[in-house]
Amino acid sequence: MDSYQRTNFSLYHGSPVLNLVRPSSIYSREYEFVPAIYCSEEVVVAKANSKSGHVYEINVSGLASGIVNPGRPAKDQHPYAMRRISRVCRNYNIAPDAGAPLYHWLYDVKSEIGADTLRAALLVVGIWAIVGPMEPSSRSGLCDRGDQYRIISDNHVLSCRPISRHGSG
């Protein structure tokens, strides 16, 4: 896979903010690993996360090599993404277990250096999104169903538009 291959997603983001112009990770209050813009491919999941019914369709784009999947072991990540993760490992001397899902490593690093520092470290090496399932013990219902798209770089959000509170568009 080419390290310069771009990927684009059209996703749904639930927010308590009415008339949101541009989502931002700085407003993230509850998060699994790092402050992020949490999105889903499903409107119903975004609505469950919004706590107010305000749902937005957002379009994001970035290099495929800048995405990690927390549900997969380190050895199964995109090769260029693993090179990026390896730089974080060297900087903080916390290496992932090659056979364990990456979310174990993310939790370990977060507990060692803090969520904001982990987010900054991932952004510096070019990781812009964490896409995949939540760690099984963290799942609490509809709002955690399916793959979670944790967009940690606000710069990768191309557009944001409100969708109907009662439908999908």
PDB file of C-alpha atoms in Angstrom:
ATOM      1  CA  MET A   1       0.000   0.000   0.000  1.00  0.00           C
ATOM      2  CA  ASP A   2       1.292   3.407  -0.961  1.00  0.00           C
ATOM      3  CA  SER A   3       2.198   5.614   1.999  1.00  0.00           C
ATOM      4  CA  TYR A   4       0.783   8.625   0.110  1.00  0.00           C
ATOM      5  CA  GLN A   5      -2.627   7.095  -0.605  1.00  0.00           C
ATOM      6  CA  ARG A   6      -5.357   9.425   0.652  1.00  0.00           C
ATOM      7  CA  THR A   7      -8.517   8.174   2.240  1.00  0.00           C
ATOM      8  CA  ASN A   8     -11.797  10.060   2.532  1.00  0.00           C
ATOM      9  CA  PHE A   9     -14.674   9.440   4.914  1.00  0.00           C
ATOM     10  CA  SER A  10     -18.168  10.869   5.138  1.00  0.00           C
ATOM     11  CA  LEU A  11     -19.146  10.407   8.784  1.00  0.00           C
ATOM     12  CA  TYR A  12     -21.660  11.503  11.396  1.00  0.00           C
ATOM     13  CA  HIS A  13     -20.709  13.510  14.465  1.00  0.00           C
ATOM     14  CA  GLY A  14     -23.050  14.089  17.390  1.00  0.00           C
ATOM     15  CA  SER A  15     -22.624  17.365  19.253  1.00  0.00           C
ATOM     16  CA  PRO A  16     -24.493  19.257  21.958  1.00  0.00           C
ATOM     17  CA  VAL A  17     -23.789  22.414  19.914  1.00  0.00           C
ATOM     18  CA  LEU A  18     -26.556  23.779  17.729  1.00  0.00           C
ATOM     19  CA  ASN A  19     -25.388  25.228  14.394  1.00  0.00           C
ATOM     20  CA  LEU A  20     -21.876  23.807  14.678  1.00  0.00           C
ATOM     21  CA  VAL A  21     -19.692  25.356  11.994  1.00  0.00           C
ATOM     22  CA  ARG A  22     -16.593  23.218  12.475  1.00  0.00           C
ATOM     23  CA  PRO A  23     -16.112  20.397  14.974  1.00  0.00           C
ATOM     24  CA  SER A  24     -12.991  20.516  17.126  1.00  0.00           C
ATOM     25  CA  SER A  25     -11.257  18.043  19.387  1.00  0.00           C
ATOM     26  CA  ILE A  26     -10.728  20.781  21.985  1.00  0.00           C
ATOM     27  CA  TYR A  27     -14.403  20.420  22.934  1.00  0.00           C
ATOM     28  CA  SER A  28     -13.986  16.704  23.610  1.00  0.00           C
ATOM     29  CA  ARG A  29     -14.901  16.107  27.258  1.00  0.00           C
ATOM     30  CA  GLU A  30     -15.210  12.337  27.370  1.00  0.00           C
ATOM     31  CA  TYR A  31     -12.751  10.303  25.378  1.00  0.00           C
ATOM     32  CA  GLU A  32     -11.248   6.866  25.223  1.00  0.00           C
ATOM     33  CA  PHE A  33      -7.598   7.604  24.431  1.00  0.00           C
ATOM     34  CA  VAL A  34      -7.126  11.241  23.494  1.00  0.00           C
ATOM     35  CA  PRO A  35      -9.265  14.313  22.847  1.00  0.00           C
ATOM     36  CA  ALA A  36     -10.773  13.771  19.407  1.00  0.00           C
ATOM     37  CA  ILE A  37     -13.751  14.419  17.187  1.00  0.00           C
ATOM     38  CA  TYR A  38     -15.735  11.216  17.654  1.00  0.00           C
ATOM     39  CA  CYS A  39     -17.680  10.057  14.604  1.00  0.00           C
ATOM     40  CA  SER A  40     -19.554   7.059  13.305  1.00  0.00           C
ATOM     41  CA  GLU A  41     -20.757   5.719   9.982  1.00  0.00           C
ATOM     42  CA  GLU A  42     -24.231   5.468  11.572  1.00  0.00           C
ATOM     43  CA  VAL A  43     -26.551   8.412  12.280  1.00  0.00           C
ATOM     44  CA  VAL A  44     -28.150   6.554  15.208  1.00  0.00           C
ATOM     45  CA  VAL A  45     -24.756   6.202  16.937  1.00  0.00           C
ATOM     46  CA  ALA A  46     -23.981   9.901  16.415  1.00  0.00           C
ATOM     47  CA  LYS A  47     -27.396  10.811  17.856  1.00  0.00           C
ATOM     48  CA  ALA A  48     -26.697   8.653  20.911  1.00  0.00           C
ATOM     49  CA  ASN A  49     -23.388  10.480  21.384  1.00  0.00           C
ATOM     50  CA  SER A  50     -24.846  13.951  20.897  1.00  0.00           C
ATOM     51  CA  LYS A  51     -26.984  13.923  24.056  1.00  0.00           C
ATOM     52  CA  SER A  52     -29.068  16.624  22.316  1.00  0.00           C
ATOM     53  CA  GLY A  53     -29.970  15.276  18.907  1.00  0.00           C
ATOM     54  CA  HIS A  54     -27.684  17.619  16.964  1.00  0.00           C
ATOM     55  CA  VAL A  55     -25.974  15.522  14.293  1.00  0.00           C
ATOM     56  CA  TYR A  56     -23.619  16.702  11.595  1.00  0.00           C
ATOM     57  CA  GLU A  57     -22.248  15.060   8.501  1.00  0.00           C
ATOM     58  CA  ILE A  58     -18.531  15.701   8.317  1.00  0.00           C
ATOM     59  CA  ASN A  59     -16.095  14.871   5.569  1.00  0.00           C
ATOM     60  CA  VAL A  60     -12.543  14.041   6.519  1.00  0.00           C
ATOM     61  CA  SER A  61      -9.493  13.217   4.442  1.00  0.00           C
ATOM     62  CA  GLY A  62      -5.906  12.252   5.089  1.00  0.00           C
ATOM     63  CA  LEU A  63      -3.142   9.797   4.367  1.00  0.00           C
ATOM     64  CA  ALA A  64      -4.100   6.170   4.975  1.00  0.00           C
ATOM     65  CA  SER A  65      -0.740   5.732   6.693  1.00  0.00           C
ATOM     66  CA  GLY A  66      -1.838   8.246   9.336  1.00  0.00           C
ATOM     67  CA  ILE A  67      -4.609   5.973  10.647  1.00  0.00           C
ATOM     68  CA  VAL A  68      -4.227   3.317  13.326  1.00  0.00           C
ATOM     69  CA  ASN A  69      -6.794   0.691  14.318  1.00  0.00           C
ATOM     70  CA  PRO A  70      -6.840   0.082  18.086  1.00  0.00           C
ATOM     71  CA  GLY A  71      -8.557  -3.283  17.674  1.00  0.00           C
ATOM     72  CA  ARG A  72      -5.695  -4.760  15.664  1.00  0.00           C
ATOM     73  CA  PRO A  73      -2.292  -5.841  16.937  1.00  0.00           C
ATOM     74  CA  ALA A  74       0.694  -3.638  16.150  1.00  0.00           C
ATOM     75  CA  LYS A  75       1.950  -6.175  13.607  1.00  0.00           C
ATOM     76  CA  ASP A  76      -1.289  -5.800  11.597  1.00  0.00           C
ATOM     77  CA  GLN A  77      -1.227  -1.995  11.283  1.00  0.00           C
ATOM     78  CA  HIS A  78      -0.386  -0.187   8.043  1.00  0.00           C
ATOM     79  CA  PRO A  79       3.437  -0.485   7.755  1.00  0.00           C
ATOM     80  CA  TYR A  80       3.930   3.281   7.561  1.00  0.00           C
ATOM     81  CA  ALA A  81       1.584   3.821  10.520  1.00  0.00           C
ATOM     82  CA  MET A  82       3.726   1.413  12.537  1.00  0.00           C
ATOM     83  CA  ARG A  83       6.840   3.382  11.635  1.00  0.00           C
ATOM     84  CA  ARG A  84       5.085   6.441  13.017  1.00  0.00           C
ATOM     85  CA  ILE A  85       4.037   4.563  16.182  1.00  0.00           C
ATOM     86  CA  SER A  86       7.624   3.315  16.572  1.00  0.00           C
ATOM     87  CA  ARG A  87       8.796   6.931  16.811  1.00  0.00           C
ATOM     88  CA  VAL A  88       6.385   7.510  19.717  1.00  0.00           C
ATOM     89  CA  CYS A  89       7.617   4.266  21.314  1.00  0.00           C
ATOM     90  CA  ARG A  90      11.229   5.452  21.141  1.00  0.00           C
ATOM     91  CA  ASN A  91      10.371   8.860  22.559  1.00  0.00           C
ATOM     92  CA  TYR A  92       8.513   7.448  25.574  1.00  0.00           C
ATOM     93  CA  ASN A  93      10.094   3.999  25.853  1.00  0.00           C
ATOM     94  CA  ILE A  94       6.743   2.175  25.827  1.00  0.00           C
ATOM     95  CA  ALA A  95       6.530  -0.469  23.111  1.00  0.00           C
ATOM     96  CA  PRO A  96       3.309  -2.246  22.094  1.00  0.00           C
ATOM     97  CA  ASP A  97       3.017  -6.012  22.420  1.00  0.00           C
ATOM     98  CA  ALA A  98       3.142  -7.150  18.788  1.00  0.00           C
ATOM     99  CA  GLY A  99       0.289  -9.635  19.298  1.00  0.00           C
ATOM    100  CA  ALA A 100      -2.050  -7.566  21.488  1.00  0.00           C
ATOM    101  CA  PRO A 101      -4.628  -5.073  20.210  1.00  0.00           C
ATOM    102  CA  LEU A 102      -3.126  -1.595  19.967  1.00  0.00           C
ATOM    103  CA  TYR A 103      -5.623  -0.140  22.429  1.00  0.00           C
ATOM    104  CA  HIS A 104      -3.618  -1.739  25.264  1.00  0.00           C
ATOM    105  CA  TRP A 105      -0.586   0.298  24.187  1.00  0.00           C
ATOM    106  CA  LEU A 106      -2.680   3.464  23.791  1.00  0.00           C
ATOM    107  CA  TYR A 107      -4.033   3.064  27.338  1.00  0.00           C
ATOM    108  CA  ASP A 108      -0.526   2.387  28.707  1.00  0.00           C
ATOM    109  CA  VAL A 109       0.945   5.467  27.044  1.00  0.00           C
ATOM    110  CA  LYS A 110      -2.029   7.613  28.070  1.00  0.00           C
ATOM    111  CA  SER A 111      -1.640   6.561  31.712  1.00  0.00           C
ATOM    112  CA  GLU A 112       2.094   7.292  31.574  1.00  0.00           C
ATOM    113  CA  ILE A 113       2.166  10.659  29.788  1.00  0.00           C
ATOM    114  CA  GLY A 114      -1.458  11.881  29.774  1.00  0.00           C
ATOM    115  CA  ALA A 115      -4.058  12.171  27.045  1.00  0.00           C
ATOM    116  CA  ASP A 116      -3.041  15.620  25.769  1.00  0.00           C
ATOM    117  CA  THR A 117       0.639  14.670  25.493  1.00  0.00           C
ATOM    118  CA  LEU A 118      -0.275  11.407  23.749  1.00  0.00           C
ATOM    119  CA  ARG A 119      -2.447  13.325  21.271  1.00  0.00           C
ATOM    120  CA  ALA A 120       0.389  15.765  20.577  1.00  0.00           C
ATOM    121  CA  ALA A 121       2.901  12.912  20.164  1.00  0.00           C
ATOM    122  CA  LEU A 122       0.634  11.131  17.669  1.00  0.00           C
ATOM    123  CA  LEU A 123       0.045  14.323  15.694  1.00  0.00           C
ATOM    124  CA  VAL A 124       3.787  15.114  15.540  1.00  0.00           C
ATOM    125  CA  VAL A 125       4.508  11.747  13.908  1.00  0.00           C
ATOM    126  CA  GLY A 126       1.581  12.069  11.476  1.00  0.00           C
ATOM    127  CA  ILE A 127      -1.154   9.962  13.071  1.00  0.00           C
ATOM    128  CA  TRP A 128      -4.370  11.899  12.438  1.00  0.00           C
ATOM    129  CA  ALA A 129      -7.054   9.302  13.187  1.00  0.00           C
ATOM    130  CA  ILE A 130      -7.718   6.279  15.363  1.00  0.00           C
ATOM    131  CA  VAL A 131     -10.346   4.169  13.605  1.00  0.00           C
ATOM    132  CA  GLY A 132     -11.772   0.923  14.911  1.00  0.00           C
ATOM    133  CA  PRO A 133     -13.754  -0.649  17.694  1.00  0.00           C
ATOM    134  CA  MET A 134     -13.688   0.430  21.297  1.00  0.00           C
ATOM    135  CA  GLU A 135     -11.926  -1.828  23.762  1.00  0.00           C
ATOM    136  CA  PRO A 136     -14.559  -4.408  24.834  1.00  0.00           C
ATOM    137  CA  SER A 137     -14.680  -3.421  28.510  1.00  0.00           C
ATOM    138  CA  SER A 138     -15.263   0.236  27.530  1.00  0.00           C
ATOM    139  CA  ARG A 139     -18.382  -0.430  25.484  1.00  0.00           C
ATOM    140  CA  SER A 140     -21.513   0.841  27.139  1.00  0.00           C
ATOM    141  CA  GLY A 141     -24.283   0.566  24.600  1.00  0.00           C
ATOM    142  CA  LEU A 142     -25.549   2.079  21.381  1.00  0.00           C
ATOM    143  CA  CYS A 143     -23.130   5.029  21.436  1.00  0.00           C
ATOM    144  CA  ASP A 144     -20.185   2.587  21.248  1.00  0.00           C
ATOM    145  CA  ARG A 145     -21.525   0.346  18.464  1.00  0.00           C
ATOM    146  CA  GLY A 146     -19.383  -0.398  15.420  1.00  0.00           C
ATOM    147  CA  ASP A 147     -16.178   1.306  14.436  1.00  0.00           C
ATOM    148  CA  GLN A 148     -15.430   4.564  16.195  1.00  0.00           C
ATOM    149  CA  TYR A 149     -13.708   7.252  14.158  1.00  0.00           C
ATOM    150  CA  ARG A 150     -11.559   9.345  16.476  1.00  0.00           C
ATOM    151  CA  ILE A 151     -10.314  12.261  14.378  1.00  0.00           C
ATOM    152  CA  ILE A 152      -7.464  13.713  16.427  1.00  0.00           C
ATOM    153  CA  SER A 153      -6.381  16.334  13.885  1.00  0.00           C
ATOM    154  CA  ASP A 154      -9.007  19.025  13.339  1.00  0.00           C
ATOM    155  CA  ASN A 155      -7.162  20.015  10.142  1.00  0.00           C
ATOM    156  CA  HIS A 156      -8.392  16.854   8.417  1.00  0.00           C
ATOM    157  CA  VAL A 157     -12.053  17.913   8.634  1.00  0.00           C
ATOM    158  CA  LEU A 158     -12.985  19.238   5.195  1.00  0.00           C
ATOM    159  CA  SER A 159     -16.631  20.105   5.756  1.00  0.00           C
ATOM    160  CA  CYS A 160     -19.446  19.997   8.275  1.00  0.00           C
ATOM    161  CA  ARG A 161     -23.174  20.273   7.651  1.00  0.00           C
ATOM    162  CA  PRO A 162     -26.155  19.699   9.938  1.00  0.00           C
ATOM    163  CA  ILE A 163     -28.541  16.889   9.167  1.00  0.00           C
ATOM    164  CA  SER A 164     -32.152  16.602  10.210  1.00  0.00           C
ATOM    165  CA  ARG A 165     -32.761  15.804  13.875  1.00  0.00           C
ATOM    166  CA  HIS A 166     -35.436  13.297  12.821  1.00  0.00           C
ATOM    167  CA  GLY A 167     -33.865  11.574   9.850  1.00  0.00           C
ATOM    168  CA  SER A 168     -30.616  10.863   8.138  1.00  0.00           C
ATOM    169  CA  GLY A 169     -30.542  13.856   5.867  1.00  0.00           C
TER     170      GLY A 169
END
